[in-house]
Amino acid sequence: MDDNKKFAFTKNNYILLGIGVLLIIIGLFLMQGGGSEEPNIHNVDEMFGFRRTVLAPFVIIGGFILNVFA
């Protein structure tokens, strides 16, 4: 057998890739929620709050950027 088997990525690359995927999943969880039981009532402050419109997209984009570098 050939002993020159090498992986495409190193251990650090796999760790960074996992962290990037985790950041994407965390960002998606930050975007969800905020539904009301009454379909005609919308909580605008909760729907368009900082967490959903600013924080979650930045976390997701950060995860994608980290995956590009991984």
PDB file of N, CA and C in Angstrom:
ATOM      1  N   MET A   1       0.834  -1.184   0.000  1.00  0.00           N
ATOM      2  CA  MET A   1       0.000   0.000   0.000  1.00  0.00           C
ATOM      3  C   MET A   1       0.878   1.245   0.000  1.00  0.00           C
ATOM      4  N   ASP A   2       0.295   2.308  -0.494  1.00  0.00           N
ATOM      5  CA  ASP A   2       1.006   3.574  -0.565  1.00  0.00           C
ATOM      6  C   ASP A   2       0.807   4.338   0.742  1.00  0.00           C
ATOM      7  N   ASP A   3       1.898   4.755   1.356  1.00  0.00           N
ATOM      8  CA  ASP A   3       1.820   5.460   2.634  1.00  0.00           C
ATOM      9  C   ASP A   3       1.757   6.978   2.461  1.00  0.00           C
ATOM     10  N   ASN A   4       1.657   7.462   1.248  1.00  0.00           N
ATOM     11  CA  ASN A   4       1.625   8.906   1.004  1.00  0.00           C
ATOM     12  C   ASN A   4       0.195   9.436   0.909  1.00  0.00           C
ATOM     13  N   LYS A   5      -0.699   8.899   1.703  1.00  0.00           N
ATOM     14  CA  LYS A   5      -2.075   9.383   1.711  1.00  0.00           C
ATOM     15  C   LYS A   5      -2.137  10.680   2.507  1.00  0.00           C
ATOM     16  N   LYS A   6      -2.658  11.707   1.877  1.00  0.00           N
ATOM     17  CA  LYS A   6      -2.791  12.991   2.550  1.00  0.00           C
ATOM     18  C   LYS A   6      -4.225  13.478   2.404  1.00  0.00           C
ATOM     19  N   PHE A   7      -4.697  14.125   3.443  1.00  0.00           N
ATOM     20  CA  PHE A   7      -6.024  14.708   3.396  1.00  0.00           C
ATOM     21  C   PHE A   7      -5.973  16.025   2.631  1.00  0.00           C
ATOM     22  N   ALA A   8      -7.113  16.440   2.121  1.00  0.00           N
ATOM     23  CA  ALA A   8      -7.173  17.698   1.381  1.00  0.00           C
ATOM     24  C   ALA A   8      -6.969  18.894   2.305  1.00  0.00           C
ATOM     25  N   PHE A   9      -7.429  18.776   3.533  1.00  0.00           N
ATOM     26  CA  PHE A   9      -7.301  19.857   4.497  1.00  0.00           C
ATOM     27  C   PHE A   9      -6.547  19.367   5.723  1.00  0.00           C
ATOM     28  N   THR A  10      -5.991  20.334   6.457  1.00  0.00           N
ATOM     29  CA  THR A  10      -5.335  19.995   7.716  1.00  0.00           C
ATOM     30  C   THR A  10      -6.377  20.032   8.838  1.00  0.00           C
ATOM     31  N   LYS A  11      -5.934  19.689  10.030  1.00  0.00           N
ATOM     32  CA  LYS A  11      -6.838  19.681  11.185  1.00  0.00           C
ATOM     33  C   LYS A  11      -7.383  21.082  11.457  1.00  0.00           C
ATOM     34  N   ASN A  12      -6.528  22.093  11.322  1.00  0.00           N
ATOM     35  CA  ASN A  12      -6.973  23.471  11.564  1.00  0.00           C
ATOM     36  C   ASN A  12      -8.040  23.898  10.562  1.00  0.00           C
ATOM     37  N   ASN A  13      -7.909  23.456   9.300  1.00  0.00           N
ATOM     38  CA  ASN A  13      -8.918  23.790   8.299  1.00  0.00           C
ATOM     39  C   ASN A  13     -10.276  23.193   8.654  1.00  0.00           C
ATOM     40  N   TYR A  14     -10.280  21.966   9.118  1.00  0.00           N
ATOM     41  CA  TYR A  14     -11.543  21.336   9.506  1.00  0.00           C
ATOM     42  C   TYR A  14     -12.159  22.018  10.725  1.00  0.00           C
ATOM     43  N   ILE A  15     -11.328  22.452  11.651  1.00  0.00           N
ATOM     44  CA  ILE A  15     -11.833  23.168  12.827  1.00  0.00           C
ATOM     45  C   ILE A  15     -12.457  24.497  12.406  1.00  0.00           C
ATOM     46  N   LEU A  16     -11.769  25.247  11.537  1.00  0.00           N
ATOM     47  CA  LEU A  16     -12.306  26.519  11.058  1.00  0.00           C
ATOM     48  C   LEU A  16     -13.584  26.316  10.251  1.00  0.00           C
ATOM     49  N   LEU A  17     -13.632  25.262   9.460  1.00  0.00           N
ATOM     50  CA  LEU A  17     -14.829  24.957   8.682  1.00  0.00           C
ATOM     51  C   LEU A  17     -16.010  24.646   9.601  1.00  0.00           C
ATOM     52  N   GLY A  18     -15.757  23.888  10.658  1.00  0.00           N
ATOM     53  CA  GLY A  18     -16.812  23.577  11.623  1.00  0.00           C
ATOM     54  C   GLY A  18     -17.307  24.811  12.354  1.00  0.00           C
ATOM     55  N   ILE A  19     -16.389  25.696  12.725  1.00  0.00           N
ATOM     56  CA  ILE A  19     -16.781  26.937  13.394  1.00  0.00           C
ATOM     57  C   ILE A  19     -17.608  27.806  12.449  1.00  0.00           C
ATOM     58  N   GLY A  20     -17.217  27.849  11.176  1.00  0.00           N
ATOM     59  CA  GLY A  20     -17.982  28.619  10.197  1.00  0.00           C
ATOM     60  C   GLY A  20     -19.392  28.095  10.024  1.00  0.00           C
ATOM     61  N   VAL A  21     -19.548  26.788   9.932  1.00  0.00           N
ATOM     62  CA  VAL A  21     -20.881  26.191   9.806  1.00  0.00           C
ATOM     63  C   VAL A  21     -21.693  26.464  11.068  1.00  0.00           C
ATOM     64  N   LEU A  22     -21.050  26.392  12.216  1.00  0.00           N
ATOM     65  CA  LEU A  22     -21.736  26.676  13.477  1.00  0.00           C
ATOM     66  C   LEU A  22     -22.213  28.130  13.530  1.00  0.00           C
ATOM     67  N   LEU A  23     -21.398  29.054  13.030  1.00  0.00           N
ATOM     68  CA  LEU A  23     -21.808  30.459  12.996  1.00  0.00           C
ATOM     69  C   LEU A  23     -23.020  30.662  12.088  1.00  0.00           C
ATOM     70  N   ILE A  24     -23.045  29.969  10.958  1.00  0.00           N
ATOM     71  CA  ILE A  24     -24.189  30.076  10.052  1.00  0.00           C
ATOM     72  C   ILE A  24     -25.453  29.563  10.733  1.00  0.00           C
ATOM     73  N   ILE A  25     -25.350  28.438  11.411  1.00  0.00           N
ATOM     74  CA  ILE A  25     -26.510  27.869  12.101  1.00  0.00           C
ATOM     75  C   ILE A  25     -26.974  28.788  13.230  1.00  0.00           C
ATOM     76  N   ILE A  26     -26.029  29.363  13.982  1.00  0.00           N
ATOM     77  CA  ILE A  26     -26.388  30.298  15.056  1.00  0.00           C
ATOM     78  C   ILE A  26     -27.096  31.520  14.476  1.00  0.00           C
ATOM     79  N   GLY A  27     -26.602  32.030  13.351  1.00  0.00           N
ATOM     80  CA  GLY A  27     -27.247  33.171  12.711  1.00  0.00           C
ATOM     81  C   GLY A  27     -28.665  32.870  12.273  1.00  0.00           C
ATOM     82  N   LEU A  28     -28.889  31.667  11.752  1.00  0.00           N
ATOM     83  CA  LEU A  28     -30.244  31.287  11.351  1.00  0.00           C
ATOM     84  C   LEU A  28     -31.169  31.171  12.559  1.00  0.00           C
ATOM     85  N   PHE A  29     -30.647  30.658  13.673  1.00  0.00           N
ATOM     86  CA  PHE A  29     -31.459  30.591  14.887  1.00  0.00           C
ATOM     87  C   PHE A  29     -31.756  31.985  15.438  1.00  0.00           C
ATOM     88  N   LEU A  30     -30.822  32.924  15.257  1.00  0.00           N
ATOM     89  CA  LEU A  30     -31.072  34.289  15.714  1.00  0.00           C
ATOM     90  C   LEU A  30     -32.187  34.959  14.913  1.00  0.00           C
ATOM     91  N   MET A  31     -32.374  34.550  13.672  1.00  0.00           N
ATOM     92  CA  MET A  31     -33.410  35.153  12.831  1.00  0.00           C
ATOM     93  C   MET A  31     -34.809  34.625  13.116  1.00  0.00           C
ATOM     94  N   GLN A  32     -34.921  33.461  13.667  1.00  0.00           N
ATOM     95  CA  GLN A  32     -36.245  32.848  13.800  1.00  0.00           C
ATOM     96  C   GLN A  32     -36.987  33.350  15.032  1.00  0.00           C
ATOM     97  N   GLY A  33     -38.260  33.019  15.081  1.00  0.00           N
ATOM     98  CA  GLY A  33     -39.081  33.367  16.233  1.00  0.00           C
ATOM     99  C   GLY A  33     -39.861  34.642  16.020  1.00  0.00           C
ATOM    100  N   GLY A  34     -40.536  35.053  17.056  1.00  0.00           N
ATOM    101  CA  GLY A  34     -41.273  36.300  17.017  1.00  0.00           C
ATOM    102  C   GLY A  34     -42.672  36.191  16.468  1.00  0.00           C
ATOM    103  N   GLY A  35     -43.154  34.999  16.259  1.00  0.00           N
ATOM    104  CA  GLY A  35     -44.510  34.840  15.756  1.00  0.00           C
ATOM    105  C   GLY A  35     -45.530  35.100  16.844  1.00  0.00           C
ATOM    106  N   SER A  36     -46.672  35.605  16.429  1.00  0.00           N
ATOM    107  CA  SER A  36     -47.742  35.821  17.403  1.00  0.00           C
ATOM    108  C   SER A  36     -48.836  34.794  17.164  1.00  0.00           C
ATOM    109  N   GLU A  37     -49.620  34.564  18.189  1.00  0.00           N
ATOM    110  CA  GLU A  37     -50.708  33.595  18.076  1.00  0.00           C
ATOM    111  C   GLU A  37     -51.860  34.141  17.236  1.00  0.00           C
ATOM    112  N   GLU A  38     -51.981  35.439  17.181  1.00  0.00           N
ATOM    113  CA  GLU A  38     -53.036  36.080  16.395  1.00  0.00           C
ATOM    114  C   GLU A  38     -52.447  36.497  15.042  1.00  0.00           C
ATOM    115  N   PRO A  39     -52.944  35.966  13.927  1.00  0.00           N
ATOM    116  CA  PRO A  39     -52.325  36.254  12.630  1.00  0.00           C
ATOM    117  C   PRO A  39     -52.491  37.694  12.160  1.00  0.00           C
ATOM    118  N   ASN A  40     -53.427  38.437  12.718  1.00  0.00           N
ATOM    119  CA  ASN A  40     -53.640  39.823  12.297  1.00  0.00           C
ATOM    120  C   ASN A  40     -52.838  40.825  13.112  1.00  0.00           C
ATOM    121  N   ILE A  41     -52.133  40.367  14.128  1.00  0.00           N
ATOM    122  CA  ILE A  41     -51.343  41.254  14.983  1.00  0.00           C
ATOM    123  C   ILE A  41     -49.865  40.991  14.719  1.00  0.00           C
ATOM    124  N   HIS A  42     -49.136  42.063  14.377  1.00  0.00           N
ATOM    125  CA  HIS A  42     -47.704  41.948  14.104  1.00  0.00           C
ATOM    126  C   HIS A  42     -46.944  42.866  15.054  1.00  0.00           C
ATOM    127  N   ASN A  43     -45.980  42.313  15.728  1.00  0.00           N
ATOM    128  CA  ASN A  43     -45.134  43.094  16.613  1.00  0.00           C
ATOM    129  C   ASN A  43     -43.965  43.622  15.782  1.00  0.00           C
ATOM    130  N   VAL A  44     -44.080  44.857  15.332  1.00  0.00           N
ATOM    131  CA  VAL A  44     -43.100  45.438  14.421  1.00  0.00           C
ATOM    132  C   VAL A  44     -41.743  45.577  15.097  1.00  0.00           C
ATOM    133  N   ASP A  45     -41.719  45.956  16.368  1.00  0.00           N
ATOM    134  CA  ASP A  45     -40.443  46.126  17.065  1.00  0.00           C
ATOM    135  C   ASP A  45     -39.687  44.809  17.166  1.00  0.00           C
ATOM    136  N   GLU A  46     -40.404  43.728  17.364  1.00  0.00           N
ATOM    137  CA  GLU A  46     -39.752  42.427  17.459  1.00  0.00           C
ATOM    138  C   GLU A  46     -39.363  41.902  16.076  1.00  0.00           C
ATOM    139  N   MET A  47     -40.208  42.149  15.094  1.00  0.00           N
ATOM    140  CA  MET A  47     -39.954  41.634  13.758  1.00  0.00           C
ATOM    141  C   MET A  47     -38.763  42.334  13.101  1.00  0.00           C
ATOM    142  N   PHE A  48     -38.665  43.630  13.269  1.00  0.00           N
ATOM    143  CA  PHE A  48     -37.600  44.401  12.644  1.00  0.00           C
ATOM    144  C   PHE A  48     -36.599  44.909  13.674  1.00  0.00           C
ATOM    145  N   GLY A  49     -36.338  44.124  14.694  1.00  0.00           N
ATOM    146  CA  GLY A  49     -35.405  44.507  15.739  1.00  0.00           C
ATOM    147  C   GLY A  49     -33.954  44.322  15.315  1.00  0.00           C
ATOM    148  N   PHE A  50     -33.072  44.773  16.170  1.00  0.00           N
ATOM    149  CA  PHE A  50     -31.631  44.720  15.901  1.00  0.00           C
ATOM    150  C   PHE A  50     -31.147  43.298  15.680  1.00  0.00           C
ATOM    151  N   ARG A  51     -31.637  42.362  16.469  1.00  0.00           N
ATOM    152  CA  ARG A  51     -31.158  40.978  16.400  1.00  0.00           C
ATOM    153  C   ARG A  51     -31.434  40.356  15.040  1.00  0.00           C
ATOM    154  N   ARG A  52     -32.615  40.584  14.498  1.00  0.00           N
ATOM    155  CA  ARG A  52     -32.997  39.938  13.234  1.00  0.00           C
ATOM    156  C   ARG A  52     -32.480  40.669  12.010  1.00  0.00           C
ATOM    157  N   THR A  53     -32.379  41.985  12.065  1.00  0.00           N
ATOM    158  CA  THR A  53     -32.015  42.737  10.867  1.00  0.00           C
ATOM    159  C   THR A  53     -30.534  43.061  10.769  1.00  0.00           C
ATOM    160  N   VAL A  54     -29.820  43.052  11.880  1.00  0.00           N
ATOM    161  CA  VAL A  54     -28.406  43.431  11.847  1.00  0.00           C
ATOM    162  C   VAL A  54     -27.511  42.304  12.345  1.00  0.00           C
ATOM    163  N   LEU A  55     -27.765  41.838  13.550  1.00  0.00           N
ATOM    164  CA  LEU A  55     -26.868  40.868  14.179  1.00  0.00           C
ATOM    165  C   LEU A  55     -26.837  39.533  13.438  1.00  0.00           C
ATOM    166  N   ALA A  56     -27.998  38.962  13.167  1.00  0.00           N
ATOM    167  CA  ALA A  56     -28.056  37.643  12.525  1.00  0.00           C
ATOM    168  C   ALA A  56     -27.420  37.636  11.135  1.00  0.00           C
ATOM    169  N   PRO A  57     -27.693  38.621  10.266  1.00  0.00           N
ATOM    170  CA  PRO A  57     -27.009  38.602   8.965  1.00  0.00           C
ATOM    171  C   PRO A  57     -25.494  38.736   9.073  1.00  0.00           C
ATOM    172  N   PHE A  58     -25.015  39.549  10.014  1.00  0.00           N
ATOM    173  CA  PHE A  58     -23.569  39.668  10.188  1.00  0.00           C
ATOM    174  C   PHE A  58     -22.952  38.359  10.667  1.00  0.00           C
ATOM    175  N   VAL A  59     -23.642  37.654  11.544  1.00  0.00           N
ATOM    176  CA  VAL A  59     -23.136  36.363  12.025  1.00  0.00           C
ATOM    177  C   VAL A  59     -23.093  35.362  10.876  1.00  0.00           C
ATOM    178  N   ILE A  60     -24.134  35.343  10.048  1.00  0.00           N
ATOM    179  CA  ILE A  60     -24.171  34.417   8.914  1.00  0.00           C
ATOM    180  C   ILE A  60     -23.088  34.756   7.899  1.00  0.00           C
ATOM    181  N   ILE A  61     -22.935  36.026   7.567  1.00  0.00           N
ATOM    182  CA  ILE A  61     -21.901  36.433   6.611  1.00  0.00           C
ATOM    183  C   ILE A  61     -20.521  36.126   7.174  1.00  0.00           C
ATOM    184  N   GLY A  62     -20.329  36.335   8.470  1.00  0.00           N
ATOM    185  CA  GLY A  62     -19.055  35.979   9.098  1.00  0.00           C
ATOM    186  C   GLY A  62     -18.765  34.495   8.987  1.00  0.00           C
ATOM    187  N   GLY A  63     -19.795  33.667   9.136  1.00  0.00           N
ATOM    188  CA  GLY A  63     -19.621  32.224   8.980  1.00  0.00           C
ATOM    189  C   GLY A  63     -19.217  31.853   7.566  1.00  0.00           C
ATOM    190  N   PHE A  64     -19.848  32.483   6.566  1.00  0.00           N
ATOM    191  CA  PHE A  64     -19.484  32.206   5.174  1.00  0.00           C
ATOM    192  C   PHE A  64     -18.064  32.669   4.860  1.00  0.00           C
ATOM    193  N   ILE A  65     -17.687  33.834   5.372  1.00  0.00           N
ATOM    194  CA  ILE A  65     -16.325  34.333   5.143  1.00  0.00           C
ATOM    195  C   ILE A  65     -15.307  33.411   5.796  1.00  0.00           C
ATOM    196  N   LEU A  66     -15.597  32.944   6.991  1.00  0.00           N
ATOM    197  CA  LEU A  66     -14.691  32.012   7.660  1.00  0.00           C
ATOM    198  C   LEU A  66     -14.567  30.712   6.875  1.00  0.00           C
ATOM    199  N   ASN A  67     -15.668  30.244   6.291  1.00  0.00           N
ATOM    200  CA  ASN A  67     -15.609  29.023   5.486  1.00  0.00           C
ATOM    201  C   ASN A  67     -14.802  29.218   4.211  1.00  0.00           C
ATOM    202  N   VAL A  68     -14.810  30.408   3.644  1.00  0.00           N
ATOM    203  CA  VAL A  68     -13.990  30.672   2.455  1.00  0.00           C
ATOM    204  C   VAL A  68     -12.515  30.574   2.813  1.00  0.00           C
ATOM    205  N   PHE A  69     -12.138  31.116   3.957  1.00  0.00           N
ATOM    206  CA  PHE A  69     -10.736  31.063   4.359  1.00  0.00           C
ATOM    207  C   PHE A  69     -10.327  29.696   4.898  1.00  0.00           C
ATOM    208  N   ALA A  70     -11.280  28.911   5.343  1.00  0.00           N
ATOM    209  CA  ALA A  70     -10.956  27.580   5.864  1.00  0.00           C
ATOM    210  C   ALA A  70     -10.587  26.676   4.716  1.00  0.00           C
TER     211      ALA A  70
END
